[in-house]
PDB file of C-alpha atoms and ligand atoms in Angstrom:
ATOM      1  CA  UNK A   1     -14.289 -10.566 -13.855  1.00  0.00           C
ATOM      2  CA  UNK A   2     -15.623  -9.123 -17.006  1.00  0.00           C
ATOM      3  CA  UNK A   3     -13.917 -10.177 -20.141  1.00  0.00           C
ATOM      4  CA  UNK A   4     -14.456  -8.839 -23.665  1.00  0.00           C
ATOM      5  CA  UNK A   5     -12.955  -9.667 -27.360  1.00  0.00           C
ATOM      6  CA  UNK A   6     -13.305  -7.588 -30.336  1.00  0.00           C
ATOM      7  CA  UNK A   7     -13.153  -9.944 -33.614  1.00  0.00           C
ATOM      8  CA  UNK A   8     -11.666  -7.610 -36.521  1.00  0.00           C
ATOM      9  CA  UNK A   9     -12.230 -10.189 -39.184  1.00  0.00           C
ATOM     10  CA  UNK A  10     -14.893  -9.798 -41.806  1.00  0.00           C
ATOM     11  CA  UNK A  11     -14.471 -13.324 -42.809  1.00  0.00           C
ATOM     12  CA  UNK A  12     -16.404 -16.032 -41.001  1.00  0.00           C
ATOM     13  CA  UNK A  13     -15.115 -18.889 -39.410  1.00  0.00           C
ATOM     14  CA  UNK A  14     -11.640 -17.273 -40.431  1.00  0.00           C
ATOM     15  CA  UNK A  15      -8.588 -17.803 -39.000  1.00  0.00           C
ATOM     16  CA  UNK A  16      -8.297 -14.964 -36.428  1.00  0.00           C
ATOM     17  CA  UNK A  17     -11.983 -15.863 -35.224  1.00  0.00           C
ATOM     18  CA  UNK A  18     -10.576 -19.561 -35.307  1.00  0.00           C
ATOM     19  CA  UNK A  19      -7.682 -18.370 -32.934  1.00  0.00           C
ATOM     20  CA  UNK A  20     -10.450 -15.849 -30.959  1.00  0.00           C
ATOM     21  CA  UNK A  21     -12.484 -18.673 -30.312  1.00  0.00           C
ATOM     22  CA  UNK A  22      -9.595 -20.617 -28.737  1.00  0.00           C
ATOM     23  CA  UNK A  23      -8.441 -17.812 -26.485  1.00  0.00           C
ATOM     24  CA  UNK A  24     -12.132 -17.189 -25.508  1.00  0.00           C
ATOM     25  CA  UNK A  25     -12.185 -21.166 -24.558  1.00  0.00           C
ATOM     26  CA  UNK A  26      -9.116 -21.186 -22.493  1.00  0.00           C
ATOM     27  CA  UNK A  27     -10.554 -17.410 -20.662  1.00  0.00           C
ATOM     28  CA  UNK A  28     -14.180 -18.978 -20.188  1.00  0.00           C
ATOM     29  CA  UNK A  29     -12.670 -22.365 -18.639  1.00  0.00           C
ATOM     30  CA  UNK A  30     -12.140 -20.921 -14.798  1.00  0.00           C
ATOM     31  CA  UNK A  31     -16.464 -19.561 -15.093  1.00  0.00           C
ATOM     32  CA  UNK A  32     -15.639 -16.611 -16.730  1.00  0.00           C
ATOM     33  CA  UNK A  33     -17.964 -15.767 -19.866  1.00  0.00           C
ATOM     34  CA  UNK A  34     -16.400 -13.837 -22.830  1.00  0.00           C
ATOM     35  CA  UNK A  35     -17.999 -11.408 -24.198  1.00  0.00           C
ATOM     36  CA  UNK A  36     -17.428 -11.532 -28.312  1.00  0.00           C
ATOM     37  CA  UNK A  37     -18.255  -8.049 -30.421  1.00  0.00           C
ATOM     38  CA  UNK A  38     -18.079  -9.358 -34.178  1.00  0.00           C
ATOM     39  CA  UNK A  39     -17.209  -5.513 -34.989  1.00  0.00           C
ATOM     40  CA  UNK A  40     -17.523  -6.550 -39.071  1.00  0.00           C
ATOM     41  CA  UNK A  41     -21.333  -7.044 -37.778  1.00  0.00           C
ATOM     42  CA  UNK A  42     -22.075  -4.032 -35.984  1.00  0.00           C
ATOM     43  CA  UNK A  43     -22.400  -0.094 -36.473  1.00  0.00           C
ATOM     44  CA  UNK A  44     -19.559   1.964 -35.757  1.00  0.00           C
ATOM     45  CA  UNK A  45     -18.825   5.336 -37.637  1.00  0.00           C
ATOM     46  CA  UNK A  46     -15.219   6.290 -38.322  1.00  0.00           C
ATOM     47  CA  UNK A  47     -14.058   9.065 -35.837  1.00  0.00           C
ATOM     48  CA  UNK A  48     -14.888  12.872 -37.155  1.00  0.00           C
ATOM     49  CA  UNK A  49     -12.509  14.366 -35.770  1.00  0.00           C
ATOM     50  CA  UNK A  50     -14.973  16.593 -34.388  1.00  0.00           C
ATOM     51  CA  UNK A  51     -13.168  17.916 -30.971  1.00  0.00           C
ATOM     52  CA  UNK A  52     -16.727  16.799 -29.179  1.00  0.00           C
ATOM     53  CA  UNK A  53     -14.912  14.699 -26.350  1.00  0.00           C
ATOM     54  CA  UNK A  54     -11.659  17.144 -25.936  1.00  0.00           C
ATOM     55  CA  UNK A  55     -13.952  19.265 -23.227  1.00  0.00           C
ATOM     56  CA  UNK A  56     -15.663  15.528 -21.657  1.00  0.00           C
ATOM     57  CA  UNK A  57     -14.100  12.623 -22.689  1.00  0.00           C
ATOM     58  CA  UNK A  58     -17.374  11.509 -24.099  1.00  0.00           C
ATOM     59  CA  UNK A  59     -18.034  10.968 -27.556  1.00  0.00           C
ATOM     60  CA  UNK A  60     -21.115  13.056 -29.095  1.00  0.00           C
ATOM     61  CA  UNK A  61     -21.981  10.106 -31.967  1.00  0.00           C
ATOM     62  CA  UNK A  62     -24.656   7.511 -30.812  1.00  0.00           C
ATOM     63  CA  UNK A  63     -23.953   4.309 -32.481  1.00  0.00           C
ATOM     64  CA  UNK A  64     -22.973   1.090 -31.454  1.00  0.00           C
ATOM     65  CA  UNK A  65     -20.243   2.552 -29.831  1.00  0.00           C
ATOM     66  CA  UNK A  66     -21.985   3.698 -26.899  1.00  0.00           C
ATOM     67  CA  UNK A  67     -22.016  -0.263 -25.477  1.00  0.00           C
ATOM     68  CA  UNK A  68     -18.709  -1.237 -26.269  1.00  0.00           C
ATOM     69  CA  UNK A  69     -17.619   2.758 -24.564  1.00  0.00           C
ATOM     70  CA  UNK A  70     -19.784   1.211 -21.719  1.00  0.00           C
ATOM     71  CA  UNK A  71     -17.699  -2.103 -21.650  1.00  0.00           C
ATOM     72  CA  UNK A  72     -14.469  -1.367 -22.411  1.00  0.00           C
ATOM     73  CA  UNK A  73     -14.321   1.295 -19.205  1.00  0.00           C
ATOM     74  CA  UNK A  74     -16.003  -1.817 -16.778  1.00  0.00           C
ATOM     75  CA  UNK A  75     -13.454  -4.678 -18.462  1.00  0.00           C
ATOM     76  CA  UNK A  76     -11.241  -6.226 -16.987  1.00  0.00           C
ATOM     77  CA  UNK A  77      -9.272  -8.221 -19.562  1.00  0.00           C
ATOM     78  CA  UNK A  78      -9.409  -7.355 -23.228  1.00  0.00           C
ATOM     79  CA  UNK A  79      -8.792  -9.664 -26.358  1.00  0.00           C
ATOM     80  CA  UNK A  80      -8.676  -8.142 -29.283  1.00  0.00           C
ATOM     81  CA  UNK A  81      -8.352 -10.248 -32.633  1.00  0.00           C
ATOM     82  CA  UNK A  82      -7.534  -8.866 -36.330  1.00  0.00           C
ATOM     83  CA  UNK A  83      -5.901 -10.349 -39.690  1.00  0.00           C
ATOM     84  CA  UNK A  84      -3.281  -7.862 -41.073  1.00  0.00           C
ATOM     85  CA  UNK A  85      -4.851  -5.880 -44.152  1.00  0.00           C
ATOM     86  CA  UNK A  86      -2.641  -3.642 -46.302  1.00  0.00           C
ATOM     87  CA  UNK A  87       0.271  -4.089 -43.367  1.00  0.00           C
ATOM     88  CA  UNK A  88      -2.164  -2.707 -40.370  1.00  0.00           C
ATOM     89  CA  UNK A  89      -5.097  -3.783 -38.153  1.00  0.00           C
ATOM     90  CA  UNK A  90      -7.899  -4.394 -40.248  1.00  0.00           C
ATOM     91  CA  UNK A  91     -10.626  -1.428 -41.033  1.00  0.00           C
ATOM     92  CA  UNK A  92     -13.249  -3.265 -38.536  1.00  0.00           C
ATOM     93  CA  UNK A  93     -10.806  -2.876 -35.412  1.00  0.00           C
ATOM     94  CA  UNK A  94      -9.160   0.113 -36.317  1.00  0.00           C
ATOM     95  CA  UNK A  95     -12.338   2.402 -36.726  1.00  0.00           C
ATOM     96  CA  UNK A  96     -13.458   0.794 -33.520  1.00  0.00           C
ATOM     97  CA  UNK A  97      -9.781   2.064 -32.377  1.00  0.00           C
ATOM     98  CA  UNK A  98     -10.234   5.341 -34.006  1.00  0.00           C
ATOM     99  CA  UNK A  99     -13.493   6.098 -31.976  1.00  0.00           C
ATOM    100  CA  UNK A 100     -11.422   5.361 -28.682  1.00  0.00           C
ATOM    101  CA  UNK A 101     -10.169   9.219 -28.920  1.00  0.00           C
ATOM    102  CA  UNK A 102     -12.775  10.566 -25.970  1.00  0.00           C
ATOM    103  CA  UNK A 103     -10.709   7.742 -23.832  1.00  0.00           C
ATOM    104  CA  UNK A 104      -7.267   9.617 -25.159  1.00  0.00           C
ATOM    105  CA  UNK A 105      -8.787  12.802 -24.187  1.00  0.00           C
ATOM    106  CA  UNK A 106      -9.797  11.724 -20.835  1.00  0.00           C
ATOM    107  CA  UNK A 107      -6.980  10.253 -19.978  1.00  0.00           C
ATOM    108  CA  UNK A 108      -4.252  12.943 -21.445  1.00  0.00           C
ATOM    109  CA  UNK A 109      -6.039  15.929 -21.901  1.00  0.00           C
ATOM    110  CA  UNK A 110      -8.949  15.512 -18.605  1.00  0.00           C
ATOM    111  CA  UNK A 111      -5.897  13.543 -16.439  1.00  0.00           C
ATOM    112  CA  UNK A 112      -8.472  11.004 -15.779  1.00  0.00           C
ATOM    113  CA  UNK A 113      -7.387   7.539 -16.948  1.00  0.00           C
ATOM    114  CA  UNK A 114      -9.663   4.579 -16.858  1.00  0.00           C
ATOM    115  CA  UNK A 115      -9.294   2.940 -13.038  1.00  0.00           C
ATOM    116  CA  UNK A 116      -8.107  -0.231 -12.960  1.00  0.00           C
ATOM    117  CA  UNK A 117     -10.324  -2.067 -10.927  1.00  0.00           C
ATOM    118  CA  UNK A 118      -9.895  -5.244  -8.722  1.00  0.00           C
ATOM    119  CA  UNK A 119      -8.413  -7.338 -10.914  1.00  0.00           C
ATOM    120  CA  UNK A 120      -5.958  -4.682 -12.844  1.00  0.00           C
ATOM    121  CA  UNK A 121      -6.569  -4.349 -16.693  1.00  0.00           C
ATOM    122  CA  UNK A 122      -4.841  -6.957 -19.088  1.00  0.00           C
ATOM    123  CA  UNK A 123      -4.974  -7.598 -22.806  1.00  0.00           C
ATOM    124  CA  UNK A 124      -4.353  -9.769 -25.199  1.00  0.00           C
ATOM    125  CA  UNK A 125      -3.375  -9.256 -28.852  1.00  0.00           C
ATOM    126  CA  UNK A 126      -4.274 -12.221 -31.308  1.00  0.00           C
ATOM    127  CA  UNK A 127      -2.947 -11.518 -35.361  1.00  0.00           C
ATOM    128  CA  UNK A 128      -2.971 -13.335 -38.164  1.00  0.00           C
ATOM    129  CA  UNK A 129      -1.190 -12.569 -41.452  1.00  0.00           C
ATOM    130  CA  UNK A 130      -1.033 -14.109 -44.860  1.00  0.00           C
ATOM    131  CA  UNK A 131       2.309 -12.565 -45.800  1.00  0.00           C
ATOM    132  CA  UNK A 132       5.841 -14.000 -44.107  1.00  0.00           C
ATOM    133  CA  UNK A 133       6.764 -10.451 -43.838  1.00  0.00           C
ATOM    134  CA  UNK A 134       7.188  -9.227 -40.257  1.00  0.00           C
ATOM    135  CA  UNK A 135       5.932  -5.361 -41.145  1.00  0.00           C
ATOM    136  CA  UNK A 136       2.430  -5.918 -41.299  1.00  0.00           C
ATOM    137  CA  UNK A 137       2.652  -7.426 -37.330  1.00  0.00           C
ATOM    138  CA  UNK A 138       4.492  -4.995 -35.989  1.00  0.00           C
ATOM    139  CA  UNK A 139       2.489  -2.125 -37.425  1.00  0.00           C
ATOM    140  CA  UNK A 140      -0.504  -3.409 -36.365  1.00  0.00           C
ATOM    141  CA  UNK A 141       0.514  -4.248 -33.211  1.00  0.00           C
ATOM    142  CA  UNK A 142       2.168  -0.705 -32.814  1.00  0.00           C
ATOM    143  CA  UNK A 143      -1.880   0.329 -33.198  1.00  0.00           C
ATOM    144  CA  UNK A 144      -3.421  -1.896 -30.656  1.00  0.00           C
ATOM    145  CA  UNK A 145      -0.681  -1.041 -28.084  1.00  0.00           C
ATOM    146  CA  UNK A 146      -1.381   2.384 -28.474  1.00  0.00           C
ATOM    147  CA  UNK A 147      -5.663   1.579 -28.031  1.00  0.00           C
ATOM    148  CA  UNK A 148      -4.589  -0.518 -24.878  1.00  0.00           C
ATOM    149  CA  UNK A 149      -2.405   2.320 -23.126  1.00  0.00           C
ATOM    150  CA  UNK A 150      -5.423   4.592 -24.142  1.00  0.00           C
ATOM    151  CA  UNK A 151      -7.820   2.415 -22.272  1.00  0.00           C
ATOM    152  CA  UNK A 152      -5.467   1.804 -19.467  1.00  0.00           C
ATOM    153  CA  UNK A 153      -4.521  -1.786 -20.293  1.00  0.00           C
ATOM    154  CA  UNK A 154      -0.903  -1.758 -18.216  1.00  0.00           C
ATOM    155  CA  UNK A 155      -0.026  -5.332 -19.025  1.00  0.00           C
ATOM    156  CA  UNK A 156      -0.652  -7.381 -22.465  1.00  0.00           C
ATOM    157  CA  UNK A 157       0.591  -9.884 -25.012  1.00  0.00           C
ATOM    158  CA  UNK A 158       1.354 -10.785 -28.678  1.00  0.00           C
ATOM    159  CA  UNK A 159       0.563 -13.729 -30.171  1.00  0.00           C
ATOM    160  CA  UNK A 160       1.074 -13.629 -33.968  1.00  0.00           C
ATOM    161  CA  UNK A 161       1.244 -15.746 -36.827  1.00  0.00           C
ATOM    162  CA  UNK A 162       2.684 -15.101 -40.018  1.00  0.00           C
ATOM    163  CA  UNK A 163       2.263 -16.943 -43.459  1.00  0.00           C
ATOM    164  CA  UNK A 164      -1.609 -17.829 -42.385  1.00  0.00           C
ATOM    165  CA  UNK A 165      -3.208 -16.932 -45.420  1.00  0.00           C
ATOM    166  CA  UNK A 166      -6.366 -19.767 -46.883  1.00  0.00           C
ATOM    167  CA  UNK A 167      -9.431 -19.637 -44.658  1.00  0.00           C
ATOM    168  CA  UNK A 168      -8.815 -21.854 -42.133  1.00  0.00           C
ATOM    169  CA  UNK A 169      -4.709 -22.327 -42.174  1.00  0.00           C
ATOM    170  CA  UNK A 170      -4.530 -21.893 -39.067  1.00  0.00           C
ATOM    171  CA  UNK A 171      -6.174 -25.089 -38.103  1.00  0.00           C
ATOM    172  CA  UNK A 172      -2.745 -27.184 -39.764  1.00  0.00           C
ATOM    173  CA  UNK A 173      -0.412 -24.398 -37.363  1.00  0.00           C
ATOM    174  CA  UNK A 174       1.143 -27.051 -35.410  1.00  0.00           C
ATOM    175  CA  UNK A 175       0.750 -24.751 -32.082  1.00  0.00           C
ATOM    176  CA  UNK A 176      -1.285 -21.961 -32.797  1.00  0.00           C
ATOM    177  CA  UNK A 177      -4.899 -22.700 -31.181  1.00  0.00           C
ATOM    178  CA  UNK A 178      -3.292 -24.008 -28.007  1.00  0.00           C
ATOM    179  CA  UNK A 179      -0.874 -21.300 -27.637  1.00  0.00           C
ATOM    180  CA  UNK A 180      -4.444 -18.809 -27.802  1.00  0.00           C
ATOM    181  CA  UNK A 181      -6.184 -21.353 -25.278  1.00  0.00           C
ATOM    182  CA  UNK A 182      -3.202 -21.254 -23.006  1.00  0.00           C
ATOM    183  CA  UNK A 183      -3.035 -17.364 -23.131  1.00  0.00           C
ATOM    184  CA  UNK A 184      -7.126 -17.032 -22.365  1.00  0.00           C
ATOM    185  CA  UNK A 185      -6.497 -19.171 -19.594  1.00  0.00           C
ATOM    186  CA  UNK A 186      -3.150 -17.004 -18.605  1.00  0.00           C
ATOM    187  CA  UNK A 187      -5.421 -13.818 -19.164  1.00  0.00           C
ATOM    188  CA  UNK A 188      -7.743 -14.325 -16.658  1.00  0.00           C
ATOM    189  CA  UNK A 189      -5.384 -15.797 -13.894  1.00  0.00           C
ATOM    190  CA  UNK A 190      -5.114 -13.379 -10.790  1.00  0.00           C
TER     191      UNK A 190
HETATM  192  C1  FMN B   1      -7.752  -6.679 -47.910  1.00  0.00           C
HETATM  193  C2  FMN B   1      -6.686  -7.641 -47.489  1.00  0.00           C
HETATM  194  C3  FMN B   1      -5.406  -7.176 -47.263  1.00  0.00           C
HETATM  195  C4  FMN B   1      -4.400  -8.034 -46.807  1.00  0.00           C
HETATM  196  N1  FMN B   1      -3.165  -7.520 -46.532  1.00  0.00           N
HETATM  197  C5  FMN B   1      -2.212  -8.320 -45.959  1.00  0.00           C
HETATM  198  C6  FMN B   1      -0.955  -7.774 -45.561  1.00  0.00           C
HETATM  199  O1  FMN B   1      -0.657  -6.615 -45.738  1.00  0.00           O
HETATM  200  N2  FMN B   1      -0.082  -8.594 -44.935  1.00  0.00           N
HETATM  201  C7  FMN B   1      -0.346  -9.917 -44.711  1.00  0.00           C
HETATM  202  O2  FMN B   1       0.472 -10.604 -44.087  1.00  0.00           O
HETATM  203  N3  FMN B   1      -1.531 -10.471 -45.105  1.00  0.00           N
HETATM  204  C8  FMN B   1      -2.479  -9.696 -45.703  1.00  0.00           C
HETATM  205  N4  FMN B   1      -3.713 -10.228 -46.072  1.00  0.00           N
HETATM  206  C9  FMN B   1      -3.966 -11.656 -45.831  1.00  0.00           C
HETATM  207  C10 FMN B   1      -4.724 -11.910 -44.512  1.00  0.00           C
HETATM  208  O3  FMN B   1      -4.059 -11.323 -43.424  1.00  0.00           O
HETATM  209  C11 FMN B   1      -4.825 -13.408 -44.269  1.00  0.00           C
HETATM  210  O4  FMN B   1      -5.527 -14.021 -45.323  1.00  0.00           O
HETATM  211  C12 FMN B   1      -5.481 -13.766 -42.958  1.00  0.00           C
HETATM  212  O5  FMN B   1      -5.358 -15.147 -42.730  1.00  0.00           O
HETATM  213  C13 FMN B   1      -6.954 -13.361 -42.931  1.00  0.00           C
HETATM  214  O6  FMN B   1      -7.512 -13.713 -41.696  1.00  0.00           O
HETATM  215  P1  FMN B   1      -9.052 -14.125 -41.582  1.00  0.00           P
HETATM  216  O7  FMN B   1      -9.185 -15.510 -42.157  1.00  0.00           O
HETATM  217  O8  FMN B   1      -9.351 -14.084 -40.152  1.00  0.00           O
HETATM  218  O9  FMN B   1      -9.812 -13.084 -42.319  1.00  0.00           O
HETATM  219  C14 FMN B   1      -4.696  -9.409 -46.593  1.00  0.00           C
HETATM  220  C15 FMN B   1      -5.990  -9.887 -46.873  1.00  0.00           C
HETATM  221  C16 FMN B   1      -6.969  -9.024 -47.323  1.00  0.00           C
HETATM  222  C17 FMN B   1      -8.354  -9.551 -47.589  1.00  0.00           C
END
């Protein structure tokens, strides 16, 4: 089964790679590895706009988009992790997001959706605000539902904490990290 997780936090050892890391354990405990992009670490333009995939459904940029194009189309379970910024995903996921337009077109415009392989296509959404406001979660969330149905990820889940705000507050959330084990572990069930 291949797994991969986008982190969308710039901040190290944060709380939404604190809650990643969980949800990676509890995927990686049946033998499964977990693939981790630290997107804050790697080079991804914002999309152009361009109209260069409408015709192909592939993007014309070469950055490092052109591995994580590779692996999102062979995954088979996606994680995707963010902290809410400004009441959205953060820029790191959503650019990655953004650039996930020559999927749209494939799948809309070219009627040729991602298949969903052997093991179907699941997802899982990890976010972490600081605020106890429920906006910023449901707008972000609102984004990353819209990448999954892009990508052809039929089936996924929320988990989402509010009020997390120090570096690290997540470790004193009374259920957080087990709830993301116990949903890496649910992810990868068949
Ligand atoms: C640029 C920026 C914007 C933020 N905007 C929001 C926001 O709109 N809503 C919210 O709940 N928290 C907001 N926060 C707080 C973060 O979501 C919170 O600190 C979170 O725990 C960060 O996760 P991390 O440790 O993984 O980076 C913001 C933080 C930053 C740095």
């Amino acid at each position: 089964m291949n797994i991969i997780s986008f982190l969308g936090s710039p901040r190290k050892e944060g709380n939404t790679e604190l809650l990643l890391r969980e949800a990676v354990r509890g995927g990686g405990e049946s033998g499964h590895s977990v693939r981790i992009f630290n997107l804050n670490l790697m080079n991804i333009s914002p999309c152009q706009d361009c109209g260069g995939c409408e015709d192909t459904g592939i993007c014309i940029f070469e950055d490092d988009m052109v591995q994580i194009y590779e692996e999102i189309r062979n995954a088979d379970r996606i994680i995707l992790a963010s902290p809410v910024f400004f009441f959205a995903l953060s820029a790191q996921v959503k650019i990655m997001i953004d650039r996930c337009q020559c999927f749209w077109c494939e799948k809309y415009l070219l009627k040729k959706p991602v298949p969903e392989g052997p093991y179907g296509r699941k997802g899982l959404l990890l976010l972490v605000g600081g605020m106890k406001n429920e906006i910023g979660i449901q707008r972000a969330e609102a984004s990353a539902k819209a990448f999954f149905r892009t990508v052809s990820v039929t089936e996924n889940k929320t988990l989402s904490y509010m009020g997390i705000d120090a570096k690290g507050a997540i470790l004193k959330h009374p259920t957080a990290l087990k709830e993301a084990y116990e949903a890496g572990k649910e992810l990868v069930r068949v």
